[in-house]
Amino acid sequence: MAEPPMERAKSQGMLELAGSVQIRHVDAGSCNGCEVEIASVFGPVYDAERYGARLVASPRHADALLVTGPVTRNMEMALRRTYEAVPEPRMVIALGDCARDCGVFAGAYGVVGAVGDVVPVDVEVTGCPPPPEAIIEALRGMTGR
Amino acid sequence: MILYACALGLCLTAALVALLPARAVTVAAEVITALAGVVAAVAGARATLGHGWSAWLPDLLPLGGLRLALDPLGGLFTAITGAVTVCAAIHGIGSGAARATRAVIPLFVAALLLVPAADSVSTFLFGWELMAMTSLLLVAAEHRDRPSVGKAALWYAVMTHLGLVTIMCGLCYLAAGATGDGFDQLRAAELSPAARDVIFLATLAGFAAKAGIVPLHVWLPRAYPAAPGHVSPLMSGAMVNMGVYGVVRVGLDLLRGGPVWWWWIVLALGALSALYGVLHAAMATDLKRLLGYSSTENMGLVLIGVGAAGFFAADGAGPLAALALTAALLHVVNHAAFKTLLFQAAGSVQRATGTRDLDALGGLRTRMPYTTALFAVGALCASALPPGNGFVSEWLLLQSLIHALPASGVAGAVTMPLAVGAIALTAGLAVATFVKAFGVGFLARPRSPAAERAAESPRTAICGTALAAAACLLLALDPALVLPALTAAVTRVIPVGRPVTGEVTLRLSAITGSISPVLIALALAGAVAAVLSLVRAVATRRVRRPARLWDCGAGPVSARMEYTATSFAEPLQRVFVDALQPESAIDVTVVKESAYLVQRVRFRARVPDRVERLLYEPVLAAAVRLGSQARRLADGSVHRYLSYGFYALTGVLIVLAVIS
Ligand code: SF4
């Protein structure tokens, strides 16, 4: 049974998404802990798709980017280009502590910075890794379902 | 008559002029050849319109003399040859071919003009052999520059001469049963059915070899790439037609048709060639090899039409037979037009980039815009889609086959649907083939430095190609233009009314059916315009933002990310894996220290010609074995050789003594 719909976030872009958010996942240098949680979010137990969130295979099809990990030097340009490739209105979710403020990797030689240093971030999810409930909550905040 | 003689004279003049050492005269040779083409086309057209003639020049050749006659059927093929010659000669101006090549080309044209005008067995064989010899010289012309050319020429020489031998046997057998070797006497010959069967099969083998029909096609995909740029249009636009001419002339005219099974064989060979040819064309990565296999395919389609015509004629369904033969001859005309165009464009590409490998081409649209546009026209026509010209003839062919059912009993009820299926599959694969040839060869980004440096060909080459393209478009929009000539040629061998009538709309007289290519083209153009304007109207309502091409975020898009001809054909190769049996080999080289670290991986894939593998290679291997065993007989001892001569002579004398 799905819970009653959550309060929708108030930003302009989110209103246009009309209850359905197509998400492109970008691993900018994660330890893959966050990916495990994402996998369970979209698995049969938490099933984020029933709230209108869906993973897609290309940024061209996406409304939002779901970025994990600190942005490493090798992934910086790729992240920028992926962001460029998403049609507007577009949003960025920084998932996990690494994505928010580099977390345990802060100051490492291969790290450029947090996701917010490279592309504008709209939604943040805390935790290392964030539990599936927190991710679901953030996604429902975007889809409004 | 005078025009025809003029054309032959101009050819000989061109050959002589080409031998002169001065530079300016090399252009003159091409111009004179083009003129000869124009004159020949007019002479052929006049013959189809009822101004036929015949002549006997007893002193020109030993034995029978030169006996010539141009009837509508021969006139049609003469006109095609003339038209192709014009395009090829203009395309060849300034091509920088060797002087000997320039001199042989007009002779080759003369031979091509001689064959359809021959009116006796000796003249025909003379023309045929001249055609074989001159074309062989042209195929071998560049043997010093490229090692593969010599081998191709060898294959061609063997195949074409084996064909000559069977034709010679067939025709001489026919002439032996008649009162003389003139074609009129052959028509009147009374032969036993068995003799007629032998004659038909022998000549069919020879003509099929010339037309590149499976399983005698092996020379064709070798010889076309080997021939110089402006020779392959002549070979594929004019020479392979002679095979069809021969089958029609001997089968339907000289032997006046035959039992149904003859035409079953022709039809089956045609269907087999169409499918086999187009499958290999779809797999080919060498542009000229692709076009060569496509010739096999198209000649197969033509033979389906000829076979159906003979089949119907033998069944007494004259009007249907006439329709099928009209379709076949129209396809000969169409094929000559678009194949000339495509080979000339391919020649231009080879001259500009030095390669024919589709996997190394690409990006020619910006560098060679005219050639690209012209090739696109040819590709459209060759893929038998409206509004191309190939569509009209294939449609006519399908109509004649589909409506065969009530007319031709059980045999027809089984054969014709199969033939329809073969044509449909062929047409579908032809689309894939030419999408590949055009898309991979000309669009996208250049795949090699050679393609990057390509420059547009000289104006004369573009003119020659554009002329062929104009012919294609004309045939596509108004096929009624050549209808009188085709009707005359068809009624020459199957004398029933006019199978197809009409000006803008072609109407079939044997069955209910009509087609108007102009209206189809207009409707298509209208539909395309409507869709484009709709898309534009919808698209401009949204805000647009320029964005980078999506490259997975991994850096600039490179030519290595493009589809290649091989990868484009791979799904088809998987579908037809049983028919094609492709071969692939992977060698992995590991580093010395560990078997788990790979230093280099080499992958090789090849789609071998299975007919060649199953039919020719065992024969060749056996011949080589026989040769090396026979070598033991020749050990260099003169005494031994003398004794061979002595024993052989004694043997012959004993045999003669016993017989007489
Ligand atoms: S937040 Fe934690 S789990 Fe996620 S990438 Fe960083 S270290 Fe790994």
Short mmCIF file of C-alpha atoms in Angstrom, two decimals, chain B residues 307-475:
data_model
loop_
_atom_site.label_atom_id
_atom_site.label_comp_id
_atom_site.label_asym_id
_atom_site.label_seq_id
_atom_site.Cartn_x
_atom_site.Cartn_y
_atom_site.Cartn_z
CA GLY B 307 12.22 -17.48 -68.05
CA ALA B 308 8.65 -16.53 -67.25
CA ALA B 309 8.21 -15.24 -70.79
CA GLY B 310 9.43 -18.51 -72.28
CA PHE B 311 7.32 -20.45 -69.81
CA PHE B 312 4.15 -18.55 -70.72
CA ALA B 313 4.94 -18.74 -74.41
CA ALA B 314 5.39 -22.51 -74.15
CA ASP B 315 2.08 -22.64 -72.30
CA GLY B 316 0.31 -20.66 -74.99
CA ALA B 317 -0.25 -17.58 -72.85
CA GLY B 318 1.17 -15.17 -75.43
CA PRO B 319 0.09 -11.82 -73.96
CA LEU B 320 1.47 -12.72 -70.52
CA ALA B 321 4.71 -13.86 -72.12
CA ALA B 322 4.99 -10.56 -73.92
CA LEU B 323 4.40 -8.69 -70.67
CA ALA B 324 7.08 -10.67 -68.83
CA LEU B 325 9.58 -10.12 -71.62
CA THR B 326 8.77 -6.41 -71.73
CA ALA B 327 9.40 -6.22 -68.00
CA ALA B 328 12.69 -8.08 -68.39
CA LEU B 329 13.91 -5.86 -71.22
CA LEU B 330 12.81 -2.73 -69.39
CA HIS B 331 14.85 -3.94 -66.44
CA VAL B 332 17.84 -4.41 -68.73
CA VAL B 333 17.47 -0.77 -69.80
CA ASN B 334 17.01 0.42 -66.22
CA HIS B 335 19.88 -1.64 -64.91
CA ALA B 336 22.16 -0.30 -67.62
CA ALA B 337 21.22 3.26 -66.63
CA PHE B 338 21.63 3.00 -62.89
CA LYS B 339 24.61 0.69 -62.94
CA THR B 340 26.46 3.00 -65.32
CA LEU B 341 25.71 5.82 -62.93
CA LEU B 342 26.78 3.90 -59.85
CA PHE B 343 29.98 2.54 -61.37
CA GLN B 344 30.97 5.98 -62.61
CA ALA B 345 30.37 7.46 -59.18
CA ALA B 346 32.33 4.60 -57.63
CA GLY B 347 35.13 5.25 -60.13
CA SER B 348 35.16 8.91 -59.13
CA VAL B 349 35.35 7.94 -55.47
CA GLN B 350 38.21 5.57 -56.14
CA ARG B 351 40.06 8.24 -58.08
CA ALA B 352 39.54 10.79 -55.32
CA THR B 353 40.40 8.60 -52.34
CA GLY B 354 42.39 5.73 -53.77
CA THR B 355 40.22 3.19 -51.99
CA ARG B 356 37.01 1.29 -52.61
CA ASP B 357 36.74 -0.02 -49.07
CA LEU B 358 33.50 1.28 -47.58
CA ASP B 359 34.94 0.84 -44.09
CA ALA B 360 37.58 3.46 -44.96
CA LEU B 361 35.28 5.91 -46.74
CA GLY B 362 32.58 8.22 -45.42
CA GLY B 363 32.26 11.96 -45.13
CA LEU B 364 32.28 12.48 -48.88
CA ARG B 365 29.08 14.54 -48.79
CA THR B 366 30.89 17.76 -47.99
CA ARG B 367 33.98 16.98 -50.03
CA MET B 368 32.37 15.55 -53.17
CA PRO B 369 28.84 16.99 -53.13
CA TYR B 370 27.98 16.35 -56.76
CA THR B 371 29.22 12.79 -56.83
CA THR B 372 27.36 12.13 -53.57
CA ALA B 373 24.09 13.48 -54.94
CA LEU B 374 24.48 11.48 -58.13
CA PHE B 375 25.29 8.29 -56.26
CA ALA B 376 22.18 8.87 -54.14
CA VAL B 377 20.06 8.95 -57.29
CA GLY B 378 21.64 5.72 -58.47
CA ALA B 379 21.20 4.05 -55.08
CA LEU B 380 17.52 4.99 -55.03
CA CYS B 381 17.03 3.58 -58.52
CA ALA B 382 18.94 0.39 -57.72
CA SER B 383 16.95 -0.31 -54.58
CA ALA B 384 13.75 -0.61 -56.62
CA LEU B 385 11.78 1.85 -54.53
CA PRO B 386 9.50 4.43 -56.05
CA PRO B 387 10.25 6.92 -57.52
CA GLY B 388 13.34 5.07 -58.86
CA ASN B 389 13.36 3.47 -62.28
CA GLY B 390 14.05 -0.04 -61.00
CA PHE B 391 10.66 0.05 -59.31
CA VAL B 392 8.72 0.28 -62.56
CA SER B 393 10.33 -2.74 -64.19
CA GLU B 394 10.15 -4.87 -61.04
CA TRP B 395 6.50 -3.93 -60.66
CA LEU B 396 5.79 -5.02 -64.22
CA LEU B 397 7.65 -8.26 -63.62
CA LEU B 398 5.69 -8.96 -60.45
CA GLN B 399 2.42 -8.22 -62.23
CA SER B 400 3.17 -10.74 -64.95
CA LEU B 401 4.11 -13.40 -62.38
CA ILE B 402 1.21 -12.76 -60.02
CA HIS B 403 -1.36 -12.96 -62.79
CA ALA B 404 0.10 -16.19 -64.12
CA LEU B 405 -2.05 -18.35 -61.91
CA PRO B 406 -5.16 -18.97 -64.01
CA ALA B 407 -3.15 -19.13 -67.20
CA SER B 408 -0.45 -21.65 -66.50
CA GLY B 409 -1.80 -24.65 -64.61
CA VAL B 410 -0.22 -26.50 -61.70
CA ALA B 411 3.39 -25.92 -62.71
CA GLY B 412 2.83 -22.19 -62.83
CA ALA B 413 0.88 -22.26 -59.59
CA VAL B 414 3.93 -23.68 -57.85
CA THR B 415 6.69 -21.79 -59.62
CA MET B 416 5.30 -18.30 -59.87
CA PRO B 417 4.59 -17.61 -56.18
CA LEU B 418 8.12 -18.80 -55.40
CA ALA B 419 9.49 -16.43 -58.01
CA VAL B 420 7.40 -13.60 -56.57
CA GLY B 421 8.80 -14.37 -53.13
CA ALA B 422 12.35 -14.37 -54.49
CA ILE B 423 11.82 -10.99 -56.15
CA ALA B 424 10.28 -9.51 -53.01
CA LEU B 425 13.14 -10.71 -50.81
CA THR B 426 15.65 -9.46 -53.35
CA ALA B 427 14.04 -6.03 -53.43
CA GLY B 428 14.10 -5.80 -49.63
CA LEU B 429 17.75 -6.79 -49.39
CA ALA B 430 18.64 -4.42 -52.22
CA VAL B 431 17.31 -1.56 -50.12
CA ALA B 432 19.56 -2.59 -47.22
CA THR B 433 22.50 -2.93 -49.62
CA PHE B 434 22.19 0.52 -51.07
CA VAL B 435 21.38 2.21 -47.78
CA LYS B 436 24.68 0.72 -46.65
CA ALA B 437 26.60 1.73 -49.76
CA PHE B 438 25.33 5.29 -49.66
CA GLY B 439 25.06 5.85 -45.91
CA VAL B 440 28.40 4.33 -44.95
CA GLY B 441 30.28 5.35 -48.07
CA PHE B 442 29.22 8.95 -48.41
CA LEU B 443 27.58 10.29 -45.24
CA ALA B 444 28.80 10.77 -41.66
CA ARG B 445 32.48 11.46 -41.00
CA PRO B 446 35.48 10.29 -43.00
CA ARG B 447 36.87 7.05 -41.63
CA SER B 448 40.37 7.41 -43.02
CA PRO B 449 42.83 10.17 -43.95
CA ALA B 450 42.32 9.21 -47.60
CA ALA B 451 38.61 9.99 -47.37
CA GLU B 452 39.40 13.19 -45.52
CA ARG B 453 41.57 14.42 -48.37
CA ALA B 454 39.05 13.59 -51.10
CA ALA B 455 38.38 16.30 -53.65
CA GLU B 456 35.55 16.54 -56.17
CA SER B 457 36.23 14.86 -59.52
CA PRO B 458 36.83 16.85 -62.72
CA ARG B 459 33.88 18.41 -64.45
CA THR B 460 33.85 15.91 -67.32
CA ALA B 461 33.52 13.01 -64.89
CA ILE B 462 30.58 14.72 -63.18
CA CYS B 463 29.01 15.44 -66.58
CA GLY B 464 29.22 11.80 -67.65
CA THR B 465 27.72 10.65 -64.37
CA ALA B 466 25.03 13.34 -64.47
CA LEU B 467 24.07 12.19 -67.95
CA ALA B 468 23.46 8.70 -66.63
CA ALA B 469 21.52 10.14 -63.69
CA ALA B 470 19.35 12.13 -66.09
CA ALA B 471 18.63 8.94 -68.01
CA CYS B 472 17.67 7.23 -64.74
CA LEU B 473 15.29 10.01 -63.76
CA LEU B 474 13.77 10.12 -67.21
CA LEU B 475 13.20 6.37 -67.16
#
